[in-house]
Amino acid sequence: MCRNGTYICIYQETKAMIDFAHTIGQRKKALEKLLHTIIKYEEEIVKALYDDFKKPGFESVITETAYVISDLKETISKIHSLTKPKKVRAALLNFPSSDYIYSEPYGKVLIIAPWNYPFQLAICPLVAAVSAGNTVVLKPSELTPHTSATLSKIITESFSKNHVTVEEGGVEKSTELLSSRWDYIFFTGSVPVGKTVAKAAAEYLTPVTLELGGKSPCIVEQSADMALAAKRIVWGKFINAGQTCIAPDYILVHASAKQLLIEQLKAEITKAYGTDISTSPDFARIINAKNWERLVNYIEPGKVIFGGIHHKDNLYIAPTLIDEPDLKSELMQNEIFGPILPIISYQNEQEIHTIINSYEKPLSLYVFTKSDRFSDFILENFSFGGGCINDTVIHIANRNLPFGGVGHSGMGAYHGQSSFDTFSHKKAITKRGTWLDVPLRYAPYKDKLKTLKKIFKWI
Ligand code: NAD
C-alpha cells in the first residue's frame, strides 16, 4: 500500500520495481530464500492447517508442504531454461531473419487464494509469478486465519516489501484490492466470485486466470475393477473432507454395477477411517459453521445409505453416500464441496449425456472402465478441465499437465511450464538481416502480384 493509502500507486511503483524483478539471478535467490523459509516453518504450517480445520498431518504434507517444496525446487532448477528467449523457425517471407519469443513479466500481479488448500493454492501461483519476474500482492483466505498468518510470516521473511507482500483480510480487502489496477490477476475460488473478479479486471483490461469449481462427475462403467475404483474414489472424494475443487462431486454408475460399487465404497470408507469416523485422526473437519449448515441441508435422511452423521460442535460430517438423489435437489444443483457423495445409476450412454450436459462444464471428470471404447467415448463427447481414467484427483500431481478449467470451471491453466507461461507476456521478435532486402513487398506493386501468388502457392 502506498503512502496515500491506495493501491493505485502500487501499480505506478511497479514500473520502477520491474527492473529489480527482471534479474534472473535475483528471482532465483528470492525463490531459494522462500524454499529455505518454508522448510524452516514446515511443522508450523502443518499445525496451522490442523488448527484451521483439523487437516490431518499426512494430508497437509502430501497436498500442501511437500507439494509446494517440490514445485519450488523444480522451478528453481529450471529458471534459466524457462526464462531464456526461445528461438522459433523463421518465416520464409521474412528472409533473412531469425525469430524469438521473449518472456516478459506482466509487472504487478494480484493473487487471491481460497481456503481449501490455503498454503498450496497461495504459494504455487506466487512461485510462478516470481519466477516470471513479477511483483506480487497475495490475498489469502480469511477462513483459514492460522495458515494465513503463517503465510504472511513466511513471505515477510523471504521477500523484500517491494517484491512480494501479503494482504490479509476478507471480502472488503479483496474488493479494495480489485478496485486498483493490476497487470495480472490470478484468482482461485468459487464461480460467483470469479465473475466479480472478471468484472473488476475488465475495468483496466487486466488479463486474468480464473481457477474455479463445478460439479465434477465420476463415471463407473460395468467393466471397471469395482474394488480398485471404490478405493480410489474414496480417497479422492474424502481427502480434505471432500473440500477439494477436483473431488468427484457425484458418481454415475451403470445400473448393473451399482450394488457392487456401493458395497465396495462402504468397505473402503470403513477401512480408511474406521467404524467411528469422528474419532479418526485422518479425516478433516468442515471449514466453518456456514458451510457445515449448507452441507447438512443437502443430506436428505431417506436417501442416506451410509454415514449421514454430523456434529455441529466440532463441524464434523461423516463420509456420506446418498442413493439416487433428485437431480433438481440442492445437492445436485450446487457444487457439493464436502464429504457427501451422491450415487446415480445410468442405463445407457444417452443418460450420461443428459445428466452431465445439464451442468456447466466441470473442472474434472473421472471415468472407471476397462473399455478403451468407453473411455474414448467419454473423452470425445464431454468438455472438462482435466481428469483421470481409472483414478481420481491425481492428474494434479503431474506438472507436465496444465491444470485449469473450461467454461464456468475457469479460464487459463498453470503448473510446470504453464505456470511460467501464465505469468509471462510472450513478446514476439523478428530480427531481420540487413545484408539482403527483397524488393517484392514494396510499392509500386505493378507486375508483382503474379510472383507473389506463386510464392504463396510454394510456401
Ligand atoms: P470464494 O470464492 O468464496 O473465496 C476465494 C477468495 O475470494 C477468498 O480469498 C475470499 O476472501 C475472496 N472473496 C470472497 N468473496 C469475495 C467477493 N465478493 N469479492 C472479492 N473477493 C471475494 O471461494 P472459497 O470458498 O475460498 O473456495 C471454494 C471454491 O473455490 C469452490 O468453488 C472450489 O471449487 C473453488 N476452488 C477452485 C480451485 C481450482 O484450482 N480450480 C481450487 C480450490 C478451490
Coordinates of C-alpha atoms and ligand atoms in Angstrom, one line a residue:
M1 CA 0.0 0.0 0.0
C2 CA 1.4 3.4 -0.8
R3 CA 1.6 6.5 1.4
N4 CA -1.8 7.9 0.5
G5 CA -3.4 4.6 1.4
T6 CA -4.4 3.4 -2.1
Y7 CA -3.2 0.6 -4.2
I8 CA -3.1 2.7 -7.4
C9 CA 0.4 3.8 -6.6
I10 CA 1.5 0.1 -6.1
Y11 CA 0.8 -0.1 -9.9
Q12 CA 2.8 3.0 -10.5
E13 CA 5.7 1.9 -8.3
T14 CA 5.7 -1.4 -10.1
K15 CA 7.1 0.2 -13.2
A16 CA 10.2 1.1 -11.2
M17 CA 10.3 -2.3 -9.4
I18 CA 10.3 -4.3 -12.5
D19 CA 14.0 -3.7 -13.1
F20 CA 14.7 -5.4 -9.8
A21 CA 12.3 -8.3 -10.5
H22 CA 13.8 -8.7 -14.0
T23 CA 17.1 -10.2 -12.9
I24 CA 17.0 -13.9 -13.2
G25 CA 19.7 -14.3 -10.5
Q26 CA 17.6 -12.2 -8.1
R27 CA 14.4 -14.2 -8.8
K28 CA 16.3 -17.4 -8.2
K29 CA 17.8 -16.1 -5.0
A30 CA 14.4 -14.9 -3.7
L31 CA 12.8 -18.3 -4.5
E32 CA 15.7 -20.1 -2.7
K33 CA 15.1 -17.9 0.3
L34 CA 11.4 -18.8 0.1
L35 CA 12.2 -22.5 -0.1
H36 CA 14.5 -22.3 2.9
T37 CA 11.9 -20.4 4.9
I38 CA 9.1 -22.9 4.1
I39 CA 11.3 -25.8 5.1
K40 CA 12.1 -23.9 8.4
Y41 CA 8.4 -23.4 9.1
E42 CA 7.1 -26.7 7.7
E43 CA 5.9 -28.0 11.1
E44 CA 4.2 -24.7 11.9
I45 CA 2.4 -24.8 8.6
V46 CA 1.1 -28.3 9.3
K47 CA 0.0 -27.2 12.7
A48 CA -1.8 -24.1 11.3
L49 CA -3.7 -26.3 8.9
Y50 CA -4.7 -28.6 11.7
D51 CA -5.8 -25.6 13.8
D52 CA -7.8 -24.2 10.9
F53 CA -9.8 -27.3 10.0
K54 CA -8.2 -30.4 11.6
K55 CA -6.5 -31.2 8.4
P56 CA -4.6 -34.5 9.0
G57 CA -0.8 -34.1 9.1
F58 CA -0.3 -36.6 6.3
E59 CA -2.7 -34.8 4.0
S60 CA -1.0 -31.4 4.8
V61 CA 2.4 -32.8 3.8
I62 CA 1.2 -34.6 0.7
T63 CA -1.1 -31.8 -0.6
E64 CA 0.5 -28.7 0.8
T65 CA 4.1 -28.5 2.1
A66 CA 5.8 -31.3 0.2
Y67 CA 3.8 -30.4 -2.9
V68 CA 4.9 -26.8 -2.7
I69 CA 8.5 -27.7 -1.8
S70 CA 8.9 -29.9 -4.8
D71 CA 7.3 -27.2 -7.1
L72 CA 9.7 -24.7 -5.8
K73 CA 12.7 -26.9 -6.3
E74 CA 11.7 -27.7 -9.8
T75 CA 11.1 -24.0 -10.6
I76 CA 14.5 -23.0 -9.2
S77 CA 16.3 -25.7 -11.1
K78 CA 14.6 -24.8 -14.4
I79 CA 14.5 -21.0 -14.1
H80 CA 17.3 -20.3 -16.5
S81 CA 15.8 -22.5 -19.3
L82 CA 12.3 -21.1 -18.6
T83 CA 13.4 -17.5 -18.9
K84 CA 15.7 -17.9 -21.9
P85 CA 14.3 -16.4 -25.1
K86 CA 13.1 -19.3 -27.3
K87 CA 14.3 -19.4 -30.9
V88 CA 11.5 -20.4 -33.4
R89 CA 11.5 -21.2 -37.1
A90 CA 11.6 -18.1 -39.1
A91 CA 9.1 -17.3 -41.9
L92 CA 10.5 -17.7 -45.4
L93 CA 8.7 -14.5 -46.4
N94 CA 10.9 -12.6 -44.0
F95 CA 14.1 -14.0 -45.3
P96 CA 16.7 -13.2 -44.0
S97 CA 15.6 -13.3 -40.3
S98 CA 15.8 -15.1 -37.0
D99 CA 12.7 -15.2 -34.7
Y100 CA 12.4 -15.3 -31.0
I101 CA 9.8 -15.4 -28.2
Y102 CA 10.8 -13.3 -25.2
S103 CA 9.1 -14.0 -21.9
E104 CA 8.4 -10.6 -20.3
P105 CA 6.9 -10.2 -16.8
Y106 CA 3.5 -8.6 -16.7
G107 CA 4.5 -6.4 -13.8
K108 CA 2.3 -6.2 -10.7
V109 CA 0.3 -9.4 -10.0
L110 CA -2.6 -9.8 -7.6
I111 CA -3.2 -13.4 -6.4
I112 CA -6.4 -14.1 -4.5
A113 CA -6.4 -17.6 -2.8
P114 CA -9.2 -19.8 -1.4
W115 CA -9.3 -21.6 2.0
N116 CA -9.4 -25.3 1.0
Y117 CA -5.7 -25.8 0.2
P118 CA -4.8 -22.5 1.7
F119 CA -1.0 -22.9 1.6
Q120 CA -0.5 -24.7 -1.8
L121 CA -3.0 -22.5 -3.7
A122 CA -1.4 -19.3 -2.4
I123 CA 2.2 -20.3 -2.8
C124 CA 2.3 -22.2 -6.1
P125 CA 0.9 -19.3 -8.2
L126 CA 3.2 -17.0 -6.2
V127 CA 6.3 -19.1 -7.1
A128 CA 5.3 -19.0 -10.8
A129 CA 4.6 -15.2 -10.7
V130 CA 8.0 -14.5 -9.1
S131 CA 9.9 -16.9 -11.4
A132 CA 8.5 -15.0 -14.4
G133 CA 9.8 -11.7 -12.9
N134 CA 6.6 -10.2 -11.5
T135 CA 6.0 -8.5 -8.2
V136 CA 3.1 -9.9 -6.2
V137 CA 0.4 -9.0 -3.7
L138 CA -1.1 -12.1 -2.2
K139 CA -4.5 -12.1 -0.6
P140 CA -5.0 -15.4 1.3
S141 CA -8.4 -16.6 2.6
E142 CA -9.8 -15.1 5.8
L143 CA -11.4 -18.5 6.6
T144 CA -8.0 -20.1 7.5
P145 CA -6.6 -17.4 9.8
H146 CA -3.8 -19.6 11.2
T147 CA -2.5 -20.6 7.8
S148 CA -2.8 -17.0 6.5
A149 CA -0.8 -15.7 9.5
T150 CA 1.9 -18.3 8.9
L151 CA 1.9 -17.5 5.2
S152 CA 2.3 -13.8 6.0
K153 CA 5.3 -14.6 8.3
I154 CA 7.0 -16.7 5.7
I155 CA 6.5 -14.1 2.9
T156 CA 7.7 -11.3 5.1
E157 CA 10.8 -13.2 6.0
S158 CA 11.5 -14.3 2.4
F159 CA 10.9 -11.3 0.3
S160 CA 11.5 -7.5 0.4
K161 CA 8.3 -5.5 0.7
N162 CA 8.5 -4.1 -2.8
H163 CA 8.8 -7.6 -4.3
V164 CA 6.1 -9.7 -2.6
T165 CA 3.6 -8.8 0.2
V166 CA 0.6 -10.4 1.8
E167 CA -2.6 -8.5 2.4
E168 CA -4.7 -10.4 4.9
G169 CA -8.5 -9.8 5.1
G170 CA -11.9 -10.9 3.7
V171 CA -14.3 -9.7 1.1
E172 CA -13.7 -6.0 1.9
K173 CA -9.9 -6.3 1.5
S174 CA -10.4 -8.3 -1.8
T175 CA -12.8 -5.7 -3.1
E176 CA -10.4 -2.9 -2.2
L177 CA -7.5 -4.7 -4.0
L178 CA -9.7 -5.4 -7.0
S179 CA -10.6 -1.8 -7.4
S180 CA -7.0 -1.0 -8.2
R181 CA -5.1 -1.5 -11.4
W182 CA -3.0 -4.7 -11.8
D183 CA -1.0 -6.1 -14.7
Y184 CA -2.3 -9.6 -14.0
I185 CA -4.9 -11.2 -11.6
F186 CA -4.8 -14.8 -10.6
F187 CA -7.9 -15.9 -8.8
T188 CA -8.8 -19.3 -7.3
G189 CA -12.2 -19.7 -5.8
S190 CA -15.9 -20.0 -6.5
V191 CA -17.7 -19.3 -9.7
P192 CA -19.7 -16.3 -8.4
V193 CA -16.6 -14.6 -7.0
G194 CA -14.8 -15.5 -10.3
K195 CA -17.4 -13.4 -12.1
T196 CA -16.8 -10.5 -9.7
V197 CA -13.1 -10.7 -10.4
A198 CA -13.5 -10.8 -14.1
K199 CA -15.7 -7.7 -14.0
A200 CA -13.1 -5.8 -11.9
A201 CA -10.4 -6.9 -14.3
A202 CA -12.3 -5.7 -17.3
E203 CA -12.1 -2.1 -16.0
Y204 CA -8.4 -2.0 -16.9
L205 CA -8.4 -4.8 -19.4
T206 CA -6.3 -6.8 -17.0
P207 CA -5.6 -10.4 -18.0
V208 CA -6.9 -13.0 -15.6
T209 CA -6.6 -16.6 -14.7
L210 CA -9.7 -17.9 -13.0
E211 CA -9.3 -21.3 -11.3
L212 CA -12.9 -22.1 -10.3
G213 CA -15.1 -25.1 -9.5
G214 CA -18.2 -27.0 -10.5
K215 CA -19.8 -30.4 -10.4
S216 CA -17.1 -33.0 -11.4
P217 CA -18.7 -36.3 -12.4
C218 CA -17.2 -39.7 -11.8
I219 CA -18.4 -42.3 -14.2
V220 CA -18.1 -46.0 -13.3
E221 CA -18.8 -48.4 -16.2
Q222 CA -19.7 -52.0 -15.6
S223 CA -16.3 -53.4 -16.8
A224 CA -14.4 -51.4 -14.1
D225 CA -12.4 -53.1 -11.3
M226 CA -15.0 -52.2 -8.7
A227 CA -12.8 -52.8 -5.6
L228 CA -10.0 -50.6 -7.0
A229 CA -12.5 -48.0 -8.3
A230 CA -14.0 -47.7 -4.9
K231 CA -10.7 -47.4 -3.1
R232 CA -9.6 -44.6 -5.5
I233 CA -12.9 -42.8 -5.4
V234 CA -13.0 -42.9 -1.6
W235 CA -9.5 -41.4 -1.4
G236 CA -10.2 -38.6 -3.9
K237 CA -13.6 -37.8 -2.5
F238 CA -12.9 -37.8 1.2
I239 CA -9.3 -36.3 1.3
N240 CA -9.7 -32.9 2.9
A241 CA -13.2 -34.0 3.9
G242 CA -14.4 -33.6 0.3
Q243 CA -13.4 -29.9 0.3
T244 CA -11.4 -30.3 -2.9
C245 CA -12.2 -28.4 -6.2
I246 CA -11.4 -31.6 -8.2
A247 CA -13.0 -34.1 -5.9
P248 CA -15.6 -36.3 -7.6
D249 CA -18.8 -34.5 -7.0
Y250 CA -21.2 -37.3 -7.9
I251 CA -21.0 -40.9 -9.2
L252 CA -22.7 -42.1 -12.4
V253 CA -22.6 -45.8 -12.3
H254 CA -24.0 -48.4 -14.7
A255 CA -27.2 -49.8 -13.1
S256 CA -25.8 -53.4 -13.3
A257 CA -22.7 -52.5 -11.2
K258 CA -24.3 -50.1 -8.7
Q259 CA -24.9 -52.5 -5.8
L260 CA -21.4 -54.0 -6.0
L261 CA -19.9 -50.5 -6.2
I262 CA -21.9 -49.3 -3.1
E263 CA -20.7 -52.3 -1.1
Q264 CA -17.1 -51.7 -2.1
L265 CA -17.4 -48.0 -1.3
K266 CA -18.8 -48.7 2.2
A267 CA -16.0 -51.2 2.8
E268 CA -13.3 -48.8 1.7
I269 CA -14.6 -45.9 3.8
T270 CA -14.5 -48.2 6.9
K271 CA -11.1 -49.5 6.0
A272 CA -9.7 -45.9 5.7
Y273 CA -11.4 -44.2 8.7
G274 CA -12.7 -47.0 11.0
T275 CA -16.1 -47.6 12.3
D276 CA -16.3 -44.4 14.4
I277 CA -15.0 -41.9 11.8
S278 CA -15.5 -39.0 14.2
T279 CA -12.5 -40.3 16.2
S280 CA -10.3 -40.9 13.1
P281 CA -7.2 -38.7 13.0
D282 CA -7.2 -39.0 9.2
F283 CA -10.4 -37.1 8.5
A284 CA -10.7 -33.3 8.4
R285 CA -13.5 -31.0 9.5
I286 CA -15.7 -28.6 7.6
I287 CA -14.2 -25.2 7.4
N288 CA -16.9 -23.2 9.2
A289 CA -20.5 -23.3 10.5
K290 CA -21.9 -21.7 7.4
N291 CA -20.5 -24.5 5.1
W292 CA -21.4 -27.1 7.7
E293 CA -25.1 -26.0 7.7
R294 CA -25.1 -25.8 3.9
L295 CA -23.9 -29.4 3.7
V296 CA -26.1 -30.8 6.4
N297 CA -29.1 -29.3 4.5
Y298 CA -28.1 -31.3 1.4
I299 CA -28.5 -34.6 3.4
E300 CA -32.0 -36.0 2.8
P301 CA -32.2 -38.6 5.6
G302 CA -34.4 -41.0 3.5
K303 CA -31.7 -41.2 0.8
V304 CA -28.7 -41.9 3.1
I305 CA -27.2 -45.3 2.5
F306 CA -24.0 -44.7 4.6
G307 CA -22.9 -42.1 7.0
G308 CA -25.1 -39.1 7.4
I309 CA -23.9 -38.4 11.0
H310 CA -23.0 -34.8 11.8
H311 CA -21.9 -32.9 14.9
K312 CA -22.2 -29.2 14.9
D313 CA -19.9 -28.6 17.9
N314 CA -16.8 -29.8 16.0
L315 CA -18.1 -29.2 12.5
Y316 CA -18.0 -32.9 11.7
I317 CA -19.9 -34.5 8.8
A318 CA -19.3 -38.2 8.3
P319 CA -18.5 -39.5 4.8
T320 CA -22.0 -39.9 3.4
L321 CA -23.4 -41.9 0.5
I322 CA -26.7 -40.7 -1.0
D323 CA -28.7 -43.1 -3.2
E324 CA -30.4 -41.7 -6.3
P325 CA -31.0 -38.1 -5.3
D326 CA -33.5 -35.9 -7.1
L327 CA -31.5 -34.2 -9.9
K328 CA -33.4 -31.0 -9.0
S329 CA -32.4 -31.1 -5.3
E330 CA -30.0 -28.6 -3.8
L331 CA -27.5 -31.4 -3.5
M332 CA -27.5 -31.9 -7.3
Q333 CA -27.8 -28.3 -8.3
N334 CA -24.8 -27.0 -6.5
E335 CA -21.1 -27.9 -6.2
I336 CA -21.1 -30.1 -3.0
F337 CA -17.6 -29.3 -1.7
G338 CA -17.9 -31.6 1.3
P339 CA -18.0 -35.3 2.3
I340 CA -21.3 -36.2 0.6
L341 CA -21.3 -38.5 -2.4
P342 CA -24.4 -38.9 -4.4
I343 CA -24.7 -42.2 -6.5
I344 CA -26.9 -42.1 -9.6
S345 CA -27.3 -45.1 -11.9
Y346 CA -27.5 -44.9 -15.7
Q347 CA -28.7 -47.4 -18.2
N348 CA -27.1 -46.1 -21.4
E349 CA -24.8 -43.6 -22.8
Q350 CA -27.6 -41.2 -23.7
E351 CA -28.4 -40.9 -20.0
I352 CA -24.8 -40.0 -19.2
H353 CA -25.1 -37.3 -21.9
T354 CA -28.3 -35.9 -20.4
I355 CA -27.0 -35.7 -16.9
I356 CA -23.5 -34.3 -17.5
N357 CA -24.8 -31.8 -20.1
S358 CA -27.4 -30.5 -17.7
Y359 CA -24.5 -28.8 -15.8
E360 CA -21.8 -26.2 -16.8
K361 CA -18.5 -27.7 -18.0
P362 CA -16.8 -29.3 -14.9
L363 CA -13.3 -28.8 -13.7
S364 CA -12.7 -32.5 -13.6
L365 CA -14.1 -35.7 -14.9
Y366 CA -13.2 -39.3 -13.9
V367 CA -14.0 -42.5 -15.7
F368 CA -13.5 -46.0 -14.4
T369 CA -13.6 -48.7 -17.1
K370 CA -11.6 -51.4 -18.8
S371 CA -13.0 -50.5 -22.2
D372 CA -11.0 -48.1 -24.4
R373 CA -14.0 -47.6 -26.5
F374 CA -15.9 -46.3 -23.5
S375 CA -13.2 -44.0 -22.2
D376 CA -12.7 -42.7 -25.7
F377 CA -16.4 -42.0 -26.0
I378 CA -16.3 -40.0 -22.7
L379 CA -13.2 -38.0 -23.7
E380 CA -14.5 -37.2 -27.2
N381 CA -18.0 -36.2 -26.0
F382 CA -17.5 -34.1 -22.9
S383 CA -15.6 -30.9 -22.3
F384 CA -14.0 -30.5 -18.9
G385 CA -10.8 -29.1 -17.4
G386 CA -8.9 -32.4 -16.9
G387 CA -9.2 -35.7 -15.2
C388 CA -8.2 -39.4 -15.0
I389 CA -9.1 -42.7 -16.5
N390 CA -9.3 -45.3 -13.6
D391 CA -8.4 -42.8 -10.8
T392 CA -9.4 -39.6 -9.3
V393 CA -7.6 -36.3 -8.5
I394 CA -4.0 -37.4 -9.2
H395 CA -3.7 -35.7 -12.6
I396 CA -2.9 -32.6 -10.4
A397 CA 0.3 -34.3 -9.3
N398 CA 1.9 -34.2 -12.8
R399 CA 3.4 -30.8 -13.5
N400 CA 3.7 -31.8 -17.2
L401 CA -0.1 -31.5 -17.3
P402 CA -1.7 -28.0 -17.4
F403 CA -4.2 -27.5 -14.6
G404 CA -7.3 -25.4 -15.2
G405 CA -11.0 -25.3 -16.0
V406 CA -13.0 -24.6 -19.1
G407 CA -16.2 -22.5 -19.4
H408 CA -17.7 -22.0 -15.9
S409 CA -14.9 -24.0 -14.2
G410 CA -12.4 -21.4 -15.2
M411 CA -10.0 -19.9 -17.8
G412 CA -6.3 -20.3 -18.1
A413 CA -4.1 -23.0 -16.6
Y414 CA -1.0 -23.4 -14.6
H415 CA 1.6 -26.0 -13.2
G416 CA 5.0 -26.6 -14.7
Q417 CA 5.7 -24.7 -17.9
S418 CA 2.1 -23.5 -18.0
S419 CA 2.7 -21.7 -14.6
F420 CA 5.7 -19.7 -16.0
D421 CA 3.8 -19.0 -19.3
T422 CA 0.7 -17.8 -17.4
F423 CA 2.7 -15.0 -15.7
S424 CA 4.7 -14.0 -18.8
H425 CA 3.7 -11.9 -21.7
K426 CA 5.2 -13.6 -24.8
K427 CA 6.9 -10.9 -26.8
A428 CA 7.4 -11.9 -30.4
I429 CA 10.5 -10.6 -32.1
T430 CA 11.7 -10.9 -35.7
K431 CA 15.3 -9.9 -36.1
R432 CA 15.8 -9.0 -39.8
G433 CA 19.1 -9.4 -41.6
T434 CA 20.3 -6.3 -43.3
W435 CA 22.5 -7.9 -46.0
L436 CA 19.6 -8.6 -48.3
D437 CA 16.3 -6.7 -48.9
V438 CA 13.9 -8.5 -51.3
P439 CA 12.0 -5.7 -53.1
L440 CA 8.8 -7.7 -53.7
R441 CA 6.7 -6.2 -50.9
Y442 CA 7.4 -2.5 -51.7
A443 CA 5.2 -0.3 -53.9
P444 CA 4.9 0.2 -56.8
Y445 CA 3.2 -3.2 -57.0
K446 CA 2.9 -3.2 -60.8
D447 CA 3.7 -6.7 -62.2
K448 CA 4.5 -8.1 -58.7
L449 CA 1.1 -9.9 -58.0
K450 CA 1.8 -12.9 -60.2
T451 CA 5.2 -13.6 -58.4
L452 CA 3.6 -13.0 -55.0
K453 CA 0.8 -15.6 -55.8
K454 CA 3.5 -18.1 -57.0
I455 CA 5.4 -17.7 -53.7
F456 CA 2.2 -18.1 -51.6
K457 CA 1.5 -21.3 -53.5
W458 CA 5.0 -22.5 -52.9
I459 CA 5.3 -21.8 -49.1
Ligands
NAD1 P1 -14.5 -17.9 -2.6 O1 -14.8 -17.6 -4.0 O2 -15.6 -17.7 -1.6 O3 -13.2 -17.1 -2.0 C1 -12.0 -17.1 -2.7 C2 -11.3 -15.9 -2.3 O4 -12.0 -14.7 -2.8 C3 -11.0 -15.6 -0.9 O5 -9.7 -15.1 -0.7 C4 -12.1 -14.6 -0.5 O6 -11.7 -13.7 0.5 C5 -12.3 -13.8 -1.8 N1 -13.7 -13.4 -1.9 C6 -14.8 -13.9 -1.4 N2 -15.9 -13.2 -1.7 C7 -15.4 -12.2 -2.5 C8 -16.1 -11.1 -3.1 N3 -17.4 -10.9 -3.1 N4 -15.3 -10.2 -3.8 C9 -14.0 -10.4 -3.9 N5 -13.3 -11.4 -3.3 C10 -14.0 -12.3 -2.6 O7 -14.0 -19.5 -2.6 P2 -13.7 -20.4 -1.4 O8 -14.9 -20.7 -0.6 O9 -12.5 -19.8 -0.7 O10 -13.2 -21.7 -2.2 C11 -14.1 -22.7 -2.6 C12 -14.3 -22.6 -4.1 O11 -13.1 -22.5 -4.8 C13 -15.0 -23.8 -4.7 O12 -15.9 -23.4 -5.6 C14 -13.9 -24.6 -5.3 O13 -14.3 -25.4 -6.4 C15 -13.0 -23.4 -5.8 N6 -11.6 -23.9 -5.9 C16 -11.1 -24.0 -7.2 C17 -9.8 -24.4 -7.3 C18 -9.2 -24.6 -8.6 O14 -7.9 -24.8 -8.7 N7 -9.9 -24.5 -9.7 C19 -9.1 -24.7 -6.2 C20 -9.6 -24.6 -4.9 C21 -10.9 -24.1 -4.8

